[in-house]
XYZ file of C-alpha atoms in Angstrom:
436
model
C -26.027 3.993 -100.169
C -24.055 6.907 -100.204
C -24.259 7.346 -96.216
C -22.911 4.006 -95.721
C -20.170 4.554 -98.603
C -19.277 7.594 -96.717
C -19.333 6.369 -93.429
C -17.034 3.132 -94.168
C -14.532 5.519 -96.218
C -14.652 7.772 -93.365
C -14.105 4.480 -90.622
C -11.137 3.517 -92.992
C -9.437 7.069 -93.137
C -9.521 6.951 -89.617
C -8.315 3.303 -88.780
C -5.434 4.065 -91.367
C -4.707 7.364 -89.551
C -5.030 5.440 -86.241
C -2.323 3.092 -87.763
C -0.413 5.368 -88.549
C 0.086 7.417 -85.708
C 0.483 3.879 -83.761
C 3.336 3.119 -85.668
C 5.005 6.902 -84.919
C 3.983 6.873 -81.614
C 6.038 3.437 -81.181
C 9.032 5.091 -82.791
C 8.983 8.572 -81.062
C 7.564 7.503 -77.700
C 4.601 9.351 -78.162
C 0.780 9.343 -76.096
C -0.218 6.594 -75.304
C 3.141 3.986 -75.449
C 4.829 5.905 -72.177
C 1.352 5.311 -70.546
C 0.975 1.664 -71.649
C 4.832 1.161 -70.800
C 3.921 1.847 -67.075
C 0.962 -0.047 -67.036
C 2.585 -3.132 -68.247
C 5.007 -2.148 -65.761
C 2.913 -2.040 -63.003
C 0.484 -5.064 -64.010
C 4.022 -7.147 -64.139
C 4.782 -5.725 -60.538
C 1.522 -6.840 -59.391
C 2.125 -10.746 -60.977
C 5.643 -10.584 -59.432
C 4.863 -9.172 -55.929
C 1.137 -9.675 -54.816
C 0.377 -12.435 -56.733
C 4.280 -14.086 -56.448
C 3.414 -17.783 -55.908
C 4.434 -21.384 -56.961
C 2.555 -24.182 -56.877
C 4.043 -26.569 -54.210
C 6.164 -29.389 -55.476
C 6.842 -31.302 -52.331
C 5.035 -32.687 -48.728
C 6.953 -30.805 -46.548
C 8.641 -27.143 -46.636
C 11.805 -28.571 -45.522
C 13.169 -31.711 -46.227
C 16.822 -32.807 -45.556
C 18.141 -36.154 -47.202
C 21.685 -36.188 -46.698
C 21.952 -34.796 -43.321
C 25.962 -35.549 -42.895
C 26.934 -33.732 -46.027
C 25.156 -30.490 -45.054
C 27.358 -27.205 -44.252
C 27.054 -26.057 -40.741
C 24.864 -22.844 -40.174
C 21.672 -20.618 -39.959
C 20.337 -19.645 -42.989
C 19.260 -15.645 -43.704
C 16.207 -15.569 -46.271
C 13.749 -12.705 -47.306
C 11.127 -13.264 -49.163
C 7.257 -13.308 -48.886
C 5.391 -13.301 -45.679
C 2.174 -15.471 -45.039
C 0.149 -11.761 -45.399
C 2.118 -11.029 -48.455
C 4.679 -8.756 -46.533
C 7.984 -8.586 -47.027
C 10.083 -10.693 -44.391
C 13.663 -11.492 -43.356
C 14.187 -14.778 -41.288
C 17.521 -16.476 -40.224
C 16.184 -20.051 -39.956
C 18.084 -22.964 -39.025
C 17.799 -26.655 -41.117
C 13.880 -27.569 -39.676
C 13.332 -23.835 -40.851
C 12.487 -22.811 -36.959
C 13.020 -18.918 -37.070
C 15.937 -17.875 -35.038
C 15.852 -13.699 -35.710
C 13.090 -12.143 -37.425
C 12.526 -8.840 -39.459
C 10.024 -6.812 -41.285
C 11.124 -3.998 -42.961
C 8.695 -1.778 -43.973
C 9.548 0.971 -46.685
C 6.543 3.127 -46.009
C 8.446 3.997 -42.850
C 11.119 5.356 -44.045
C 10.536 8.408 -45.324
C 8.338 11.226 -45.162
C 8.749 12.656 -48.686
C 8.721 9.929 -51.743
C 9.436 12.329 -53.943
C 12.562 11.085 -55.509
C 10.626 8.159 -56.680
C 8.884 8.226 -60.101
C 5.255 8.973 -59.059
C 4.051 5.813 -61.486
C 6.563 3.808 -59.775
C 5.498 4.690 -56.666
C 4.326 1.367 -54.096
C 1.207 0.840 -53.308
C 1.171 -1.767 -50.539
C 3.732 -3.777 -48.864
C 4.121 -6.024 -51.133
C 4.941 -4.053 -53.811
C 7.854 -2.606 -51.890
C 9.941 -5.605 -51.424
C 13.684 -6.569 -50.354
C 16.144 -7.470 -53.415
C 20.090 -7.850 -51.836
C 20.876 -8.811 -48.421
C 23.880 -8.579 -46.280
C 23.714 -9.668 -42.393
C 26.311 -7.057 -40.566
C 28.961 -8.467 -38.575
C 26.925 -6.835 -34.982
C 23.783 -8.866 -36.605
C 21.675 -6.032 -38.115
C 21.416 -6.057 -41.891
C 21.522 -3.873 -45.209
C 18.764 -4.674 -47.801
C 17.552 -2.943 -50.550
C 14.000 -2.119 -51.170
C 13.728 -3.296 -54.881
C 14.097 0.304 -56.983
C 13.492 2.620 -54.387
C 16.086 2.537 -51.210
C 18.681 1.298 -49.304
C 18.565 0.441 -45.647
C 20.178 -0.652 -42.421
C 18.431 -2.290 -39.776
C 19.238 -3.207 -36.217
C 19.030 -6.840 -34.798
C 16.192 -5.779 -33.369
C 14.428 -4.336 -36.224
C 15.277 -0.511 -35.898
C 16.377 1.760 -38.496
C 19.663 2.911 -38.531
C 19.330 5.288 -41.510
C 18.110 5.265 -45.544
C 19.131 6.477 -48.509
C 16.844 7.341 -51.377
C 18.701 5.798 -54.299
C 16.473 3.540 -56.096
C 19.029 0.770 -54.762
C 18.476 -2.364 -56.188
C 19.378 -6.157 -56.312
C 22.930 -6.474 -54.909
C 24.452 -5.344 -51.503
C 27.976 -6.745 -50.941
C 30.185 -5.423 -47.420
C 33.531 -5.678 -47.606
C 36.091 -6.826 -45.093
C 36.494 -3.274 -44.194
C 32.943 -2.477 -43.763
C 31.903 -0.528 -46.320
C 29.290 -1.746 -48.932
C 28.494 -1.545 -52.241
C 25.287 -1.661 -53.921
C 23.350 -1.396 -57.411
C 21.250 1.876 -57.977
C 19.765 4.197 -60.305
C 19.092 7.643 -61.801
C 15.431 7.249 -63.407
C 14.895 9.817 -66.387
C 11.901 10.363 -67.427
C 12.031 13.235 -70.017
C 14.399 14.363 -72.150
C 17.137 15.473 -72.516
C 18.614 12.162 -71.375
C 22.293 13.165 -70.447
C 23.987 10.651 -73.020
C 24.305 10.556 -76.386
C 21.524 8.192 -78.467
C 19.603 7.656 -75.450
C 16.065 8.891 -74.621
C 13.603 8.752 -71.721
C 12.088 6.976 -69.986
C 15.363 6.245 -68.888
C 17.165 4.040 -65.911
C 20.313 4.937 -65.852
C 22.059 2.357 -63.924
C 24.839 3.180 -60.966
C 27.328 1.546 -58.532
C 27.583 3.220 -55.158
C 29.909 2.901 -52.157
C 28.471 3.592 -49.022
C 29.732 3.592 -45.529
C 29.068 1.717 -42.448
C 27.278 4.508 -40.977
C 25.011 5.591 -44.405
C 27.036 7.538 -46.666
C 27.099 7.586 -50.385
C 30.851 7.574 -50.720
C 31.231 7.448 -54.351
C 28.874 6.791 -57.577
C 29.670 5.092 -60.808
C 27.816 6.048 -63.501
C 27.511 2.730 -65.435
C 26.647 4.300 -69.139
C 29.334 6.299 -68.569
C 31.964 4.064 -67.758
C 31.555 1.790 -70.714
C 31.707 5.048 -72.949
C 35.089 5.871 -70.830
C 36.173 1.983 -71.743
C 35.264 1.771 -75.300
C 32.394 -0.789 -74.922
C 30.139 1.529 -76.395
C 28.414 -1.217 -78.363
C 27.357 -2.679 -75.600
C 24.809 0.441 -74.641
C 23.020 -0.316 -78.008
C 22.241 -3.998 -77.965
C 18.704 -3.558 -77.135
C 17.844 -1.387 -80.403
C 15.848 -2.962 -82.955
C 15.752 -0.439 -85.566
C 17.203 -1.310 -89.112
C 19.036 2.272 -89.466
C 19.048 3.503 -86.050
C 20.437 2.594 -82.581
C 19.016 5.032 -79.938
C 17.781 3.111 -77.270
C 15.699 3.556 -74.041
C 14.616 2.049 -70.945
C 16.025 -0.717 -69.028
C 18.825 -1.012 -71.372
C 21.772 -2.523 -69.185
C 19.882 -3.799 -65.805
C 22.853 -3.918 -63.071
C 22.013 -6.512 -61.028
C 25.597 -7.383 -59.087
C 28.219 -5.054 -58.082
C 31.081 -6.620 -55.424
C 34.573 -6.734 -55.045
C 37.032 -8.981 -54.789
C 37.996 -10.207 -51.430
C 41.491 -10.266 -49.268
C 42.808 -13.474 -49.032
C 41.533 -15.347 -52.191
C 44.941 -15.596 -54.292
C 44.781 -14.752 -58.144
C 47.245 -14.503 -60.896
C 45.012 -11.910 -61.938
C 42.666 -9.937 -59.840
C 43.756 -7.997 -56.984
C 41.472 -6.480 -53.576
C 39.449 -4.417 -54.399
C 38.693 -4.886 -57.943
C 35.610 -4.172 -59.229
C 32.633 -7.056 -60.436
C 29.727 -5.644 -62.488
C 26.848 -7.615 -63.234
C 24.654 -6.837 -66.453
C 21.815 -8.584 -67.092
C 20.205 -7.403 -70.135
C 23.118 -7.580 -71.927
C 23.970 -11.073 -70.493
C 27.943 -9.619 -69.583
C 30.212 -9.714 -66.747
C 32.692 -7.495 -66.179
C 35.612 -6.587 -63.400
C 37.667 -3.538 -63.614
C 40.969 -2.830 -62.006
C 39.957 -0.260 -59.324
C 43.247 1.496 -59.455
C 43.480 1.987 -63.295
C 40.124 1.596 -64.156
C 41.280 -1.282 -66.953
C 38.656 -4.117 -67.855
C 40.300 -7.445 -66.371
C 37.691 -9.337 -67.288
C 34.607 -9.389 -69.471
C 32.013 -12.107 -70.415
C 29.168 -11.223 -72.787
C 26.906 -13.422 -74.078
C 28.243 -16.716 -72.274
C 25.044 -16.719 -69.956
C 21.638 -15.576 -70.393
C 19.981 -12.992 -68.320
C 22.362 -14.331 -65.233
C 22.764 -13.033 -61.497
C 24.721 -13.152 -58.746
C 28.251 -13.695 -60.155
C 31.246 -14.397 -57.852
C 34.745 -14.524 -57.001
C 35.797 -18.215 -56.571
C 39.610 -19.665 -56.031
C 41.584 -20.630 -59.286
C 40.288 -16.795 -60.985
C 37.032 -18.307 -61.642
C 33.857 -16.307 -61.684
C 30.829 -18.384 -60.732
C 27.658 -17.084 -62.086
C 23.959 -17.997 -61.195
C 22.776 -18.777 -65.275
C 18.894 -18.260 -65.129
C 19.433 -19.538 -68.593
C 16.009 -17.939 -69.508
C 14.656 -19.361 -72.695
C 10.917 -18.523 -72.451
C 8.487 -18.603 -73.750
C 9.988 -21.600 -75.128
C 8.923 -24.742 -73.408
C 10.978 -26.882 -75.186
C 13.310 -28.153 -73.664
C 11.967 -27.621 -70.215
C 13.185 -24.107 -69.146
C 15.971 -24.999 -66.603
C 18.693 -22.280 -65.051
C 22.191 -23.582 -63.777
C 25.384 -22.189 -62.034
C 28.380 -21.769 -64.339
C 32.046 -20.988 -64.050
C 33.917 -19.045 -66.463
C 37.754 -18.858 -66.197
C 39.178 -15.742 -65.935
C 42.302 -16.496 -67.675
C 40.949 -18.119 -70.876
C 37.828 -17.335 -70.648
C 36.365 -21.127 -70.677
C 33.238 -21.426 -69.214
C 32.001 -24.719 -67.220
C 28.998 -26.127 -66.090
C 29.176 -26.804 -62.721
C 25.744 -27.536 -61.673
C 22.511 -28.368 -63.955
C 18.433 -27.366 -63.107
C 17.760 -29.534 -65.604
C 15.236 -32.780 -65.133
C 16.972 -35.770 -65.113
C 20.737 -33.533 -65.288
C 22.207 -35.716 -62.298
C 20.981 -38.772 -60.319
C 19.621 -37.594 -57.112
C 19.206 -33.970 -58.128
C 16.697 -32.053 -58.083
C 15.211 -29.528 -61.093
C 15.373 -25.758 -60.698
C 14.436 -22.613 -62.918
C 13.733 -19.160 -62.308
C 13.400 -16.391 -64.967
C 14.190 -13.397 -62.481
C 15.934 -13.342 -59.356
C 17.803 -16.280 -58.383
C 21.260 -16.189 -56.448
C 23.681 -19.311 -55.433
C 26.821 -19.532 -52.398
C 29.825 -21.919 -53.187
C 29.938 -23.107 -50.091
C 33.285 -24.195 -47.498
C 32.374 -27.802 -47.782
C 32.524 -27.428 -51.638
C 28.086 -27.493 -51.454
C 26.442 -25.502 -53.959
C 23.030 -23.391 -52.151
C 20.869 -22.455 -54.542
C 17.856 -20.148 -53.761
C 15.244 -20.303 -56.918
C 13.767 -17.032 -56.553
C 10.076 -17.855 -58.994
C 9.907 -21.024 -57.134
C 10.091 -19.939 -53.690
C 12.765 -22.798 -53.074
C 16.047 -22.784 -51.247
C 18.169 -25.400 -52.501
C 21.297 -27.152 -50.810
C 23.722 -29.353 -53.247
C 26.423 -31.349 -53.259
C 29.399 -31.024 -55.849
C 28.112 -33.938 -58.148
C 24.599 -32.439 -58.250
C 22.714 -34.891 -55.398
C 20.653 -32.253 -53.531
C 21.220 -32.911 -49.597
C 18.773 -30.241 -48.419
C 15.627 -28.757 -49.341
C 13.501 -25.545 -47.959
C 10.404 -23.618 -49.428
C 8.782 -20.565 -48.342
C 5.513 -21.882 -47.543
C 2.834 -19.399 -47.435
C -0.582 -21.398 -47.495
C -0.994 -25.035 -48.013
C -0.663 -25.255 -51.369
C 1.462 -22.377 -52.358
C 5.126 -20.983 -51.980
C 5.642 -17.126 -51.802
C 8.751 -16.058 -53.602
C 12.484 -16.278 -52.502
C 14.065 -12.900 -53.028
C 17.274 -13.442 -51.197
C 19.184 -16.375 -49.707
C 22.177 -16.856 -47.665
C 23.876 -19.650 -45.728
C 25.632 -17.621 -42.527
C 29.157 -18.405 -40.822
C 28.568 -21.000 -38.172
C 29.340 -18.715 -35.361
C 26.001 -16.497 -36.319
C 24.215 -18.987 -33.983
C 21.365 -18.464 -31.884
C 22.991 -17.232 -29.787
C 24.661 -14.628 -31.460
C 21.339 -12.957 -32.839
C 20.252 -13.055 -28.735
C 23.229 -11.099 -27.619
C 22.782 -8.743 -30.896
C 19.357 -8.699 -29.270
C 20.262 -8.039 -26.235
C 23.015 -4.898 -27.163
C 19.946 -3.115 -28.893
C 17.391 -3.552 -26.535
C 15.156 -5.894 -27.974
């Protein structure tokens, strides 16, 4: 009787001892949390990029029903491959491929060092392209999702790399040079910012030239401490007393600027859009001064892909992500927010039944849209593996899904609709000038 008294007391000593090293180990990051951090990580990777498929919704992978109200063009898409691997098409409206890719990140360098070894690919699909630009010669600039970016040829070779856990956006400008989300991963301290610790990514906007170089680097935490927004570094912090944070606390997902030629009462070329996911804000900066213009937080939730649109209006893909909630039916949408006043607008609804002839969308990661010339809203619903084509009052004219098997689609990582003299013909004298 004893024995067993001693053995439970002992069992309880320990289970209160395991507590309550669980609960210090949550607070100070301690073995294992860092460890089960990364495997959550990686098992999430694994959902999103080997196993990243949608259950088919309709007969055929592309369907057109208004075909008069449809803006002219070829269509550039990346997304999964029938085998899995990454894949960048320009398709026209039947979806024939017209110019092919398949960039391949394993080929890119020979030391991976710069990448955190847990974070490290395994397999094609795990290395996958997030932000697309097609080149005016009709090569491209991707990034490899939180490892690199790269520049291809039109016929598929390399033009150079650079390894800066780019991420998400890539945006040229009219004067060639591009601009593109990255990171500095920490992952011990000393973090290099007050009330932050490791694991750490510590988000950054770079400018790059045409031919590869890092021009210049904007360390995001930074800059909102330069610009007194440093509340919004700490939103993520749950602690009652305390507001150190860590991890993916801000999640750049955007960075552009604005463009010559669109008239504003406001904004001026070359100002600076940031895109912050995780703490659902929008911001532009005046490039020259470095004053916030603009700034949105907490209008959308966990957005991408905003824009500059006439009449200083930002639109904004809205994933409008309200799981685990099923109730209402988890639906994103593409807002505008005015500048000026700050009003924002609903301009086009994923929700069932939102508009007569439309067609329901959601996505909880990913997603991008294109205000189109015709005044057509494309929508590419990343989860889904759809690419969607609307008109203004929310009748969809145009359908496409990347169909990898019979019953499944592969995901949609990127979508754009291309000016309509980046015809076939185009891509077979870009072709042609590199050899292919």
């Amino acid at each position: 009787m004893i024995r067993w008294l001693s053995a439970g007391l002992f069992v309880c000593a320990i289970a209160v001892a395991a507590f309550g090293y669980g609960v210090l180990a949550h607070k100070d990051d301690l073995f294992p949390v860092p460890l089960m951090r990364e495997v959550q990580r990686d098992l999430r990777a694994l959902v999103v990029n080997d196993l990243a498929l949608d259950t088919v919704r309709h007969a055929a992978p592309v369907e057109t029903l208004l075909p008069d109200r449809l803006a002219p063009g070829l269509l550039a898409i990346s997304g999964a491959d029938t085998d899995f691997h990454p894949v960048v098409r320009v398709v026209d409206r039947k979806g024939a491929v017209v110019q092919r890719w398949r960039p391949d990140w394993f080929a890119l360098f020979d030391d991976i060092a710069f990448v955190p070894e847990a974070r490290r690919p395994k397999a094609a699909p795990n290395a996958y392209p997030h932000g697309l630009a097609v080149l005016p010669d009709g090569g491209i600039v991707l990034n490899f999702e939180h490892l690199a970016t790269a520049a291809y040829d039109a016929c598929g070779g390399l033009r150079w790399a650079l390894p800066n856990l780019g991420h998400h956006s890539v945006h040229v400008t009219e004067t060639g040079e591009i601009w593109v989300a990255a990171e500095v991963y920490h992952d011990a301290d000393p973090v290099p910012y007050a009330n932050h610790r490791a694991p750490l990514r510590a988000w950054t906007a770079q400018r790059i030239s045409a031919d590869g170089q890092v021009l210049e680097t904007i360390d995001i935490i930074a800059l909102l401490e330069r610009l007194g927004l440093r509340g919004l570094l700490h939103l993520s912090t749950q602690m009652q007393r305390e507001t150190e944070v860590t991890g993916d606390t801000l999640h750049l997902n955007d960075v552009e600027t604005f463009p010559e030629g669109l008239a504003s009462g406001i904004f001026t070329p070359g100002d600076l859009m940031l895109s912050l996911r995780n703490i659902n804000t929008v911001l532009v900066l005046d490039r020259e001064t470095g004053a916030v213009l603009f700034q949105s937080t907490g209008q959308v939730l966990r957005h991408h892909d905003p824009d500059f649109v006439a009449g200083d209006r930002i639109s904004v893909f809205d994933n409008n992500n309200t799981l685990p909630a099923r109730e209402p039916v988890p639906a994103s949408r593409v807002v505008e927010i005015d500048a000026r006043t700050g009003a924002l607008t609903e301009v086009l609804s994923g929700a069932p039944g939102a508009a007569a002839g439309g067609e329901p969308f959601f996505t909880d990661i990913m997603g991008s849209h294109q205000r189109l010339a015709n005044g057509n809203i494309l929508v590419a619903s990343g989860a889904e593996g759809r690419l969607l084509e609307f008109l203004a009052d929310g009748r969809l004219a145009w359908r496409y899904s990347n169909r990898i098997s019979e019953d499944r689609n592969g995901w949609i990582y990127d979508a754009l609709l291309l000016p309509p003299d980046m015809d076939a013909g185009f891509f077979e004298e870009a072709r042609a000038a590199c050899g292919g």
